[in-house]
Structure formats: C-alpha cells, structure tokens
Coordinates of C-alpha atoms in Angstrom, one line a residue:
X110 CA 101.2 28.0 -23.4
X111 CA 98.7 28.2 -20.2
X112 CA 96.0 26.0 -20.0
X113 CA 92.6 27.4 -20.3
X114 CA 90.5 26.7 -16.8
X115 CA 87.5 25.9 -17.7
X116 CA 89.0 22.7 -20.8
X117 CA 89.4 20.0 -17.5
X118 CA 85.8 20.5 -16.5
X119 CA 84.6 20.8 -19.8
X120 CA 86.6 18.0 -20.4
X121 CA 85.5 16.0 -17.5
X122 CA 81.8 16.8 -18.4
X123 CA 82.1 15.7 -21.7
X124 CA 83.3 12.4 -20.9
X125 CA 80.6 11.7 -18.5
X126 CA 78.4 12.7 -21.6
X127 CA 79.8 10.3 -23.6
X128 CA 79.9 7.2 -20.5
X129 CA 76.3 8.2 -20.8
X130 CA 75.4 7.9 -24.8
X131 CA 77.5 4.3 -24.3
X132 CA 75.6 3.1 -21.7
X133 CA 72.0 5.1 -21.6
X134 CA 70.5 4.3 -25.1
X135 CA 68.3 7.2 -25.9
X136 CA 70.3 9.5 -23.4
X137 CA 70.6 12.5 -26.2
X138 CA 66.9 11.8 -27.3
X139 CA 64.7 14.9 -27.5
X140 CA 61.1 15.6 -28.8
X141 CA 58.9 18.6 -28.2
X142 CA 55.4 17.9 -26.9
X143 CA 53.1 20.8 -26.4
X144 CA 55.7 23.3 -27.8
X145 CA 58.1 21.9 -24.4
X146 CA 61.3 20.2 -25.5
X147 CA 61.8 16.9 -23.6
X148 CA 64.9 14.5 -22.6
X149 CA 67.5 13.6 -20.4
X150 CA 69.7 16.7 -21.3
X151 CA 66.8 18.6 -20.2
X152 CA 66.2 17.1 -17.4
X153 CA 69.6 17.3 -16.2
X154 CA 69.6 21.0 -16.9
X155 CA 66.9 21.2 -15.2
X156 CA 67.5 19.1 -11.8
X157 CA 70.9 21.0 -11.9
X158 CA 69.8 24.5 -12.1
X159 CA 69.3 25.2 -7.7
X160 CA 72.5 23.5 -7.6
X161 CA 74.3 25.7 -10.3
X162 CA 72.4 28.6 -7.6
X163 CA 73.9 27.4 -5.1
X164 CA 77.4 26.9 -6.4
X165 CA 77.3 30.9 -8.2
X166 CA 77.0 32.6 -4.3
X167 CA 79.7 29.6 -2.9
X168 CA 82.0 30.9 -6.1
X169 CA 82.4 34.5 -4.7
X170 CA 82.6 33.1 -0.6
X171 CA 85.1 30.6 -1.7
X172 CA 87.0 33.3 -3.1
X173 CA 87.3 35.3 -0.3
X174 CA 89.0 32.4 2.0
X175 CA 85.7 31.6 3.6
X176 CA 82.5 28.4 3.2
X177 CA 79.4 29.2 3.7
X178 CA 77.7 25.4 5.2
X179 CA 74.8 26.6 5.9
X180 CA 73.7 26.9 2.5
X181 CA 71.0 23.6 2.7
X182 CA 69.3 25.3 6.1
X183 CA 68.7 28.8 3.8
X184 CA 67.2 26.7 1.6
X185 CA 64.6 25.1 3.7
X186 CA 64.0 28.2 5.1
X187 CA 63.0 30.1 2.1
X188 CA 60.7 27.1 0.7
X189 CA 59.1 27.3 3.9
X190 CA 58.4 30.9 4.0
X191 CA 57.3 30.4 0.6
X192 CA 55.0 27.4 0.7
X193 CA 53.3 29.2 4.6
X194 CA 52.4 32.7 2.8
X195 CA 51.0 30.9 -0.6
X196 CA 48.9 28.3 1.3
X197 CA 47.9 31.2 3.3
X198 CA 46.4 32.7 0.2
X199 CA 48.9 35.7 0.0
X200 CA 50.0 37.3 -3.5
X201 CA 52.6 35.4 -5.2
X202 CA 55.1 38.0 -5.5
X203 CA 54.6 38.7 -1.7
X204 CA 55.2 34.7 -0.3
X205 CA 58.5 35.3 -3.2
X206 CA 59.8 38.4 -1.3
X207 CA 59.1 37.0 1.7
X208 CA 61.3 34.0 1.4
X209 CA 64.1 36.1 -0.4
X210 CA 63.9 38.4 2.1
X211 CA 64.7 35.6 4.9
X212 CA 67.3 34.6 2.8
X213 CA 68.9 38.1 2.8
X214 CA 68.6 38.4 6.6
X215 CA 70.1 35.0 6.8
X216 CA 73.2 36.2 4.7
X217 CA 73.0 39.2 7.0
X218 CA 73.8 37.1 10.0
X219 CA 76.5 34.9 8.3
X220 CA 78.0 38.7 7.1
X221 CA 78.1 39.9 10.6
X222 CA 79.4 37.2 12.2
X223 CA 82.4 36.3 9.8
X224 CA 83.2 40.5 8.1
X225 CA 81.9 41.8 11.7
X226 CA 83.3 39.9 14.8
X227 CA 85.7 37.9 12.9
X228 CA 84.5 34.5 13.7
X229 CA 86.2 31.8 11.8
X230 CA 83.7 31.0 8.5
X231 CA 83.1 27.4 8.7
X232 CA 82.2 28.3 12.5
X233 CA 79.6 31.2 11.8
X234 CA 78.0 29.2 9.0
X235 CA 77.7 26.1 11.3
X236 CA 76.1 27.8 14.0
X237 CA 73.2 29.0 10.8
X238 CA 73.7 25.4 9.4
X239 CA 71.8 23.7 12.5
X240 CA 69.6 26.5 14.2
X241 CA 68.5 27.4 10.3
X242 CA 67.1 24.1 9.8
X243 CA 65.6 23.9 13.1
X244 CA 63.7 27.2 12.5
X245 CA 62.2 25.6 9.6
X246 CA 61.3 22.4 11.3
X247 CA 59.5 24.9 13.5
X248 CA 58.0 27.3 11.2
X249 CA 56.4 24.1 9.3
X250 CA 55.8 22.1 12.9
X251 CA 57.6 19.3 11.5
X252 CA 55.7 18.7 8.8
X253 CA 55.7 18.5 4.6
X254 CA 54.1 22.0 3.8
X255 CA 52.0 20.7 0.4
X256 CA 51.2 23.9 -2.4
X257 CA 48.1 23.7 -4.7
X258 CA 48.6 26.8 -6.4
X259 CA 49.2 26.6 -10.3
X260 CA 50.9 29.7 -10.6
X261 CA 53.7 28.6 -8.0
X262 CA 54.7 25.8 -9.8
X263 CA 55.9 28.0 -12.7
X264 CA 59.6 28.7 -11.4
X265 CA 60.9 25.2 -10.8
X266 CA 57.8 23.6 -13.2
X267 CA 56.8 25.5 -15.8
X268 CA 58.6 26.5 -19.4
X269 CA 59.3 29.3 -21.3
X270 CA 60.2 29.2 -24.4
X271 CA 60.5 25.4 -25.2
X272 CA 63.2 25.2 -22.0
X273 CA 62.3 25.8 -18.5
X274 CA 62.0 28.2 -16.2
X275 CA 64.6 27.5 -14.4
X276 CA 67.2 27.7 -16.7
X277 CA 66.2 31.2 -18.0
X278 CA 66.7 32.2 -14.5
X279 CA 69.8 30.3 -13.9
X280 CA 71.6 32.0 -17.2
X281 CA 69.9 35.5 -16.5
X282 CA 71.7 35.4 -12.8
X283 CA 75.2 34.1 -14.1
X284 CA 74.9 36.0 -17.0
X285 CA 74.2 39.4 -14.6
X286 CA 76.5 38.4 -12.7
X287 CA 80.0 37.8 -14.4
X288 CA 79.0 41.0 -16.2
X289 CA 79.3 42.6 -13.3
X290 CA 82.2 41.3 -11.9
X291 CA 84.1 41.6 -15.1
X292 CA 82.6 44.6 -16.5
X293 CA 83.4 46.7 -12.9
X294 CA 86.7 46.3 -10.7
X295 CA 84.4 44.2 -8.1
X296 CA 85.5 41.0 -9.3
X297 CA 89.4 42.1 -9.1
X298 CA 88.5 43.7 -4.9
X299 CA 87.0 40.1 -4.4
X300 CA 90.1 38.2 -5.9
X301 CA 92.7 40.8 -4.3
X302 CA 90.9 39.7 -0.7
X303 CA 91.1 36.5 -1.0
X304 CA 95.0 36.2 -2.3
X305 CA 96.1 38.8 0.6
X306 CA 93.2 40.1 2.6
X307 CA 95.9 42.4 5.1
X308 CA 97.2 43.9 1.6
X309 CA 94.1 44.6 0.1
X310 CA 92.9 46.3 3.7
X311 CA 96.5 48.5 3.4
X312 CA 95.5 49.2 0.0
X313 CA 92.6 50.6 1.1
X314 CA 89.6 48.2 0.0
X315 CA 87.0 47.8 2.3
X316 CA 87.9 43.9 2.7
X317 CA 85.0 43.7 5.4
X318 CA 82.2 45.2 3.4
X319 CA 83.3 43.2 0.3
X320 CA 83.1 39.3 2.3
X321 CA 79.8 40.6 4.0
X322 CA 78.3 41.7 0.6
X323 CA 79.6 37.6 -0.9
X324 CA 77.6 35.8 2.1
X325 CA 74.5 37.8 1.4
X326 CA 74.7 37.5 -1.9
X327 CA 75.5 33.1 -1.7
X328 CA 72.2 33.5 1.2
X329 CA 70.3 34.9 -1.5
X330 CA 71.2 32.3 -5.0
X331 CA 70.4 29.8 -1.9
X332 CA 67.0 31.5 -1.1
X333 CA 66.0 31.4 -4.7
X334 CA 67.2 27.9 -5.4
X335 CA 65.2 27.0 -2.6
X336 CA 62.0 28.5 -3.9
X337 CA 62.8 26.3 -7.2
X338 CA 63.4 23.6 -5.4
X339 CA 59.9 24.2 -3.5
X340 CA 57.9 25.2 -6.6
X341 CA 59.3 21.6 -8.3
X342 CA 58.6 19.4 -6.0
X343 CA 55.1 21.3 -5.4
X344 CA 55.6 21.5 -1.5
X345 CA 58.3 22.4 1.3
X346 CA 60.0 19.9 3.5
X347 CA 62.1 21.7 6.4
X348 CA 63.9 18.3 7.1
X349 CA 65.2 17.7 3.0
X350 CA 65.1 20.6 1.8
X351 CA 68.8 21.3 0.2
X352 CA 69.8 18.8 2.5
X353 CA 73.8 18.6 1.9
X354 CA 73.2 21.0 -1.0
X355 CA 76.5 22.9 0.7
X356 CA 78.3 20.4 -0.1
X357 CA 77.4 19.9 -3.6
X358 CA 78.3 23.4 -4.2
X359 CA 82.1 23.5 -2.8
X360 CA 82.5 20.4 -4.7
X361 CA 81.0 22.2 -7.9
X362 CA 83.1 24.8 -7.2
X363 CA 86.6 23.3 -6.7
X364 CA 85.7 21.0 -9.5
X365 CA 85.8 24.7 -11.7
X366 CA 89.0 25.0 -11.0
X367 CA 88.5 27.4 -8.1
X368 CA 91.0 27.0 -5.3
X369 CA 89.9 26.7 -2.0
X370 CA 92.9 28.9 -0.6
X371 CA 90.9 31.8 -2.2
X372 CA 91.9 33.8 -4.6
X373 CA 90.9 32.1 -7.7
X374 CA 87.6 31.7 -8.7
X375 CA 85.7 31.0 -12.1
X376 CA 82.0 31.4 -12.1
X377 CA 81.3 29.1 -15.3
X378 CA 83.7 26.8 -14.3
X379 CA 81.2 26.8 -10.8
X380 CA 78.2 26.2 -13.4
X381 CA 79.8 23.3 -15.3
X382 CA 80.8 21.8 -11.9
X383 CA 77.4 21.8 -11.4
X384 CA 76.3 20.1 -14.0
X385 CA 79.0 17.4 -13.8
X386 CA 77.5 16.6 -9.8
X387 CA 74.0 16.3 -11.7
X388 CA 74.7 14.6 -14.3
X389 CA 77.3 11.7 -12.3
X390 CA 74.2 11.5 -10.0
X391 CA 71.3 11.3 -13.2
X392 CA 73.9 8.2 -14.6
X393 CA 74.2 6.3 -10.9
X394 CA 70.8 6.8 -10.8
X395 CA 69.6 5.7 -14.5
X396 CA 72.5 2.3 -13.8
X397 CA 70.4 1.0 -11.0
X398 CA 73.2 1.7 -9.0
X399 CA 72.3 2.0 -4.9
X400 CA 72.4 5.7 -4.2
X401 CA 74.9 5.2 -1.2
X402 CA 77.5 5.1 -4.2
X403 CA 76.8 8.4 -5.1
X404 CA 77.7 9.6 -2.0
X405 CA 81.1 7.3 -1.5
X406 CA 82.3 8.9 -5.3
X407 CA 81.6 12.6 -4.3
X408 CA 83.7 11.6 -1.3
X409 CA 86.9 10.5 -3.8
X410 CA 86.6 13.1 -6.0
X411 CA 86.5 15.5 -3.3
X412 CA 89.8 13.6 -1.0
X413 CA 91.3 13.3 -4.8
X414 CA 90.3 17.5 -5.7
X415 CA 92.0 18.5 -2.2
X416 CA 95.2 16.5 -2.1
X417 CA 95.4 18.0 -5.9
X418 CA 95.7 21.4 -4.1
X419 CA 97.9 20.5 -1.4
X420 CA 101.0 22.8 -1.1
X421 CA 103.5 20.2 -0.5
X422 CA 102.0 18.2 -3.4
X423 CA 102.7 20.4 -6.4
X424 CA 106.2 20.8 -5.7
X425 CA 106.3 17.4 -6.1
X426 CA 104.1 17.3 -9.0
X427 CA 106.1 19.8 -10.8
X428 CA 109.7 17.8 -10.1
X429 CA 107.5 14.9 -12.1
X430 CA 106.5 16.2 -14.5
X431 CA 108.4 15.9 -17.9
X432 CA 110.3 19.3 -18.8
X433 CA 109.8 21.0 -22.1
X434 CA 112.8 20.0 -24.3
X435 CA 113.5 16.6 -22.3
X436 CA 114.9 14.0 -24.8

C-alpha cells in the first residue's frame, strides 16, 4: 500500500510538538483575553503564516523545474511601498495595491526572463534577488520606515475571530488555491511541465505561459507576506525584510514532500513544512539556544532532504530495503 505524502511531515511536525510539551512547560497553554485566544500554538501560527506565503507561490515554481531566490528582495519591496504611501497619508487600500502591484511587476520580470528568453531560473531570480533589495534600500534611503497607523497593523496584528488575521488570510489563499488547482486541469498542466516540459509543449500546453503565470503568482504570496510582515512589526526595513525567507520556503517545500526535479508538488505538505521551520526555530529560540544553531540545523536537514532525492541514492535505497515476504 502507498504511503500517504503528507504522514512524514505530519509526522515530523508532530514530534517536534511533542519535543516541545517535554521540554516547554506550558507550551500547549491557551487562554482568551479580550475575546483573543493566546499561546505558543498561536504564536507559531502566527509567526509562520508569511512563511507558509512564501512557501504556497515556491510550491507551484518548484514544480515547474525552476527557484525563485529572490523571494526575500519582493518582500522588502512591498513593505516598503507599503510603509512610503501610508506614512504619506494615502488610503489604506491604495499603499496595499501599491505594494501588491510591485510585487506583480516583480513576478513579471522573473516571468519574462525565465518563460521569455529562457534564462536559467536560479540566474533570473538572482539577478531580482540583489538589485530587488537594493531598490528598497533606495526607495527607504537606507533607513527603518516606522508606521503609526492603527488600521495598518490589522493584517499582521490584529484578530478576527478569536485567531488572527493572518491566519484567515493564510487558509483563505491555500484554501483558493488547491481548489483551483484541483478543481480545474491547471494543477495537472503545471505537474505535466515540470515531469517533461518538451512533451507537454508537443502536447500542445502553453508550457511558457503556465511557468510565467507560477513566478507571478510566488512574486505575489511574497508581496502579501511582506505586507504582513510590515504590518507586524509596525514598520519596513529594506535591509531584513524576508531576509533568507527564499530559503525557508524551498526548504518548507521539499520538506512537503515536493521533489525539487519538478513534477511533484503538494501545497499542504508546503504549509506544514512551514510550520515545522517555525516551530524548530520558536523551540531553539524558547531553549536559550544561540540562534547561529538554527541556521547550522536548516543546513543538515536541507544536505540530509537533497541527498534523500539523489538519483543514484534510491537505487541503492531500494536494494536495502527489506522485500515484502523476506523471511
């Protein structure tokens, strides 16, 4: 019988869960105060929710055989526009368009450059990685752009509910999402591409339009992450801002059980990925442990993830293994 995809990284979650009840007294405590529920599950949730963003739009680039790394730089961007246009006194809605909208264009020129001229993917999104971040840096001269407004604290902040914002936003997109993907035959194009891209361009799918439309869509889950991100922290920093956020999310994503030879994707297994990243880094954090650790065990689990999905290794790992029957 095949094994379900998403029971290792529900598995995997779950374990850190229960690391975390053994070591973190008071870890699965929750109260509601001023109708607001309250906790470390919560917080989690909520500290995961740009990353689970971030990791939905790498799902559907992954699949196609490409990486998008310039995921981080889309999300200072958009913070940016967003904090300029609110503390220059503009409508809400309009400094929110404004930094989706640069988001879009920025998935627009990763599109164009990888569908369009051909360029290799982790090339095209290099090139947006650093000049991305340096248009922030300029757009903000350098400096922390502070926001006083109440109302734009809402999206990363505020709570609806009992739960926040964020997460109503997080399960409305995913939700939207994997409806549509399953629902129409878009999810099937996207998979077909990134098996055998030359098939699927003989079969007559538009293979071209179809990886354009997944970089604009990851450009824009990083846009609006980065607007949470902003509207959390109550301000925009150009140099932080999602800084290494990309890599979060490939890691989120492989650790769903998505391959990174394309192909295979699973969009919850992204969001639990996710939330295993956030929560290994709330329990290194809550341990006292130096946060230069954190870094080093993404690192294994990454080296350990990619030598799991080696072609020569799962030969090998198949001759190994015991056989059905064996006595």
């Amino acid at each position: 019988m095949a094994e379900h995809p998403l029971l290792r990284p529900i598995a995997a979650l779950f374990i850190l869960l229960l690391i975390d009840v053994i070591l973190l007294p008071g870890f699965w405590h929750l109260e509601i105060k001023d109708g607001h529920l309250y906790g470390p599950l919560i917080d989690i949730l909520n500290r995961a929710a740009p990353l689970m963003l971030a990791a939905l739009g790498m799902s559907l680039v992954i699949a196609t055989r490409g990486i998008d790394v310039s995921i981080g730089a889309v999300v200072a961007i958009a913070a940016t526009v967003a904090a300029m246009l609110v503390n220059g006194d503009q409508p809400l809605v309009l400094a929110y368009a404004g930094a989706l909208g640069a988001a879009l264009l920025c998935g627009v020129w990763n599109g164009v450059l990888v569908a369009g001229l051909k360029l290799q993917p982790i090339i095209a999104t290099l090139i947006l990685m650093v000049a991305g971040r340096g248009l922030a840096q300029l757009l903000s001269d350098g400096q922390i752009l502070t926001v006083y407004r109440d109302d734009f604290f809402v999206l990363g902040g505020g709570y609806l509910l009992g739960l926040p914002v964020s997460l109503w936003v997080v399960a409305a997109l995913s939700l939207a999402t994997i409806a549509l993907l399953r629902k129409t035959a878009l999810g099937l194009f996207i998979q077909a591409v990134g098996l055998n891209p030359v098939a699927s361009r003989l079969a007559g799918l538009r293979t071209a339009t179809l990886i354009f439309g997944t970089y604009v869509f990851a450009a824009g889950c990083a846009g609006l992450a980065g607007l949470m991100i902003a509207s959390n922290i109550k301000s925009a920093d150009a140099n932080n801002a999602g800084l290494l956020l990309e890599l979060d999310a490939i890691l989120a994503v492989t650790l769903g059980g998505a391959s990174l030879a394309g192909g295979r994707y699973h969009l919850a297994g992204a969001l639990i990925g996710a939330l295993i990243i956030q929560t290994l880094t709330t329990t290194i954090y809550s341990l006292g442990v130096p946060p230069e650790v954190n870094m080093v065990v993404k690192a294994i689990v990454v080296f350990l993830l990619c030598i799991l999905q080696s072609s020569e290794l799962q030969p090998m790992l198949r001759r190994l293994a015991p056989r059905g029957g064996a006595r």
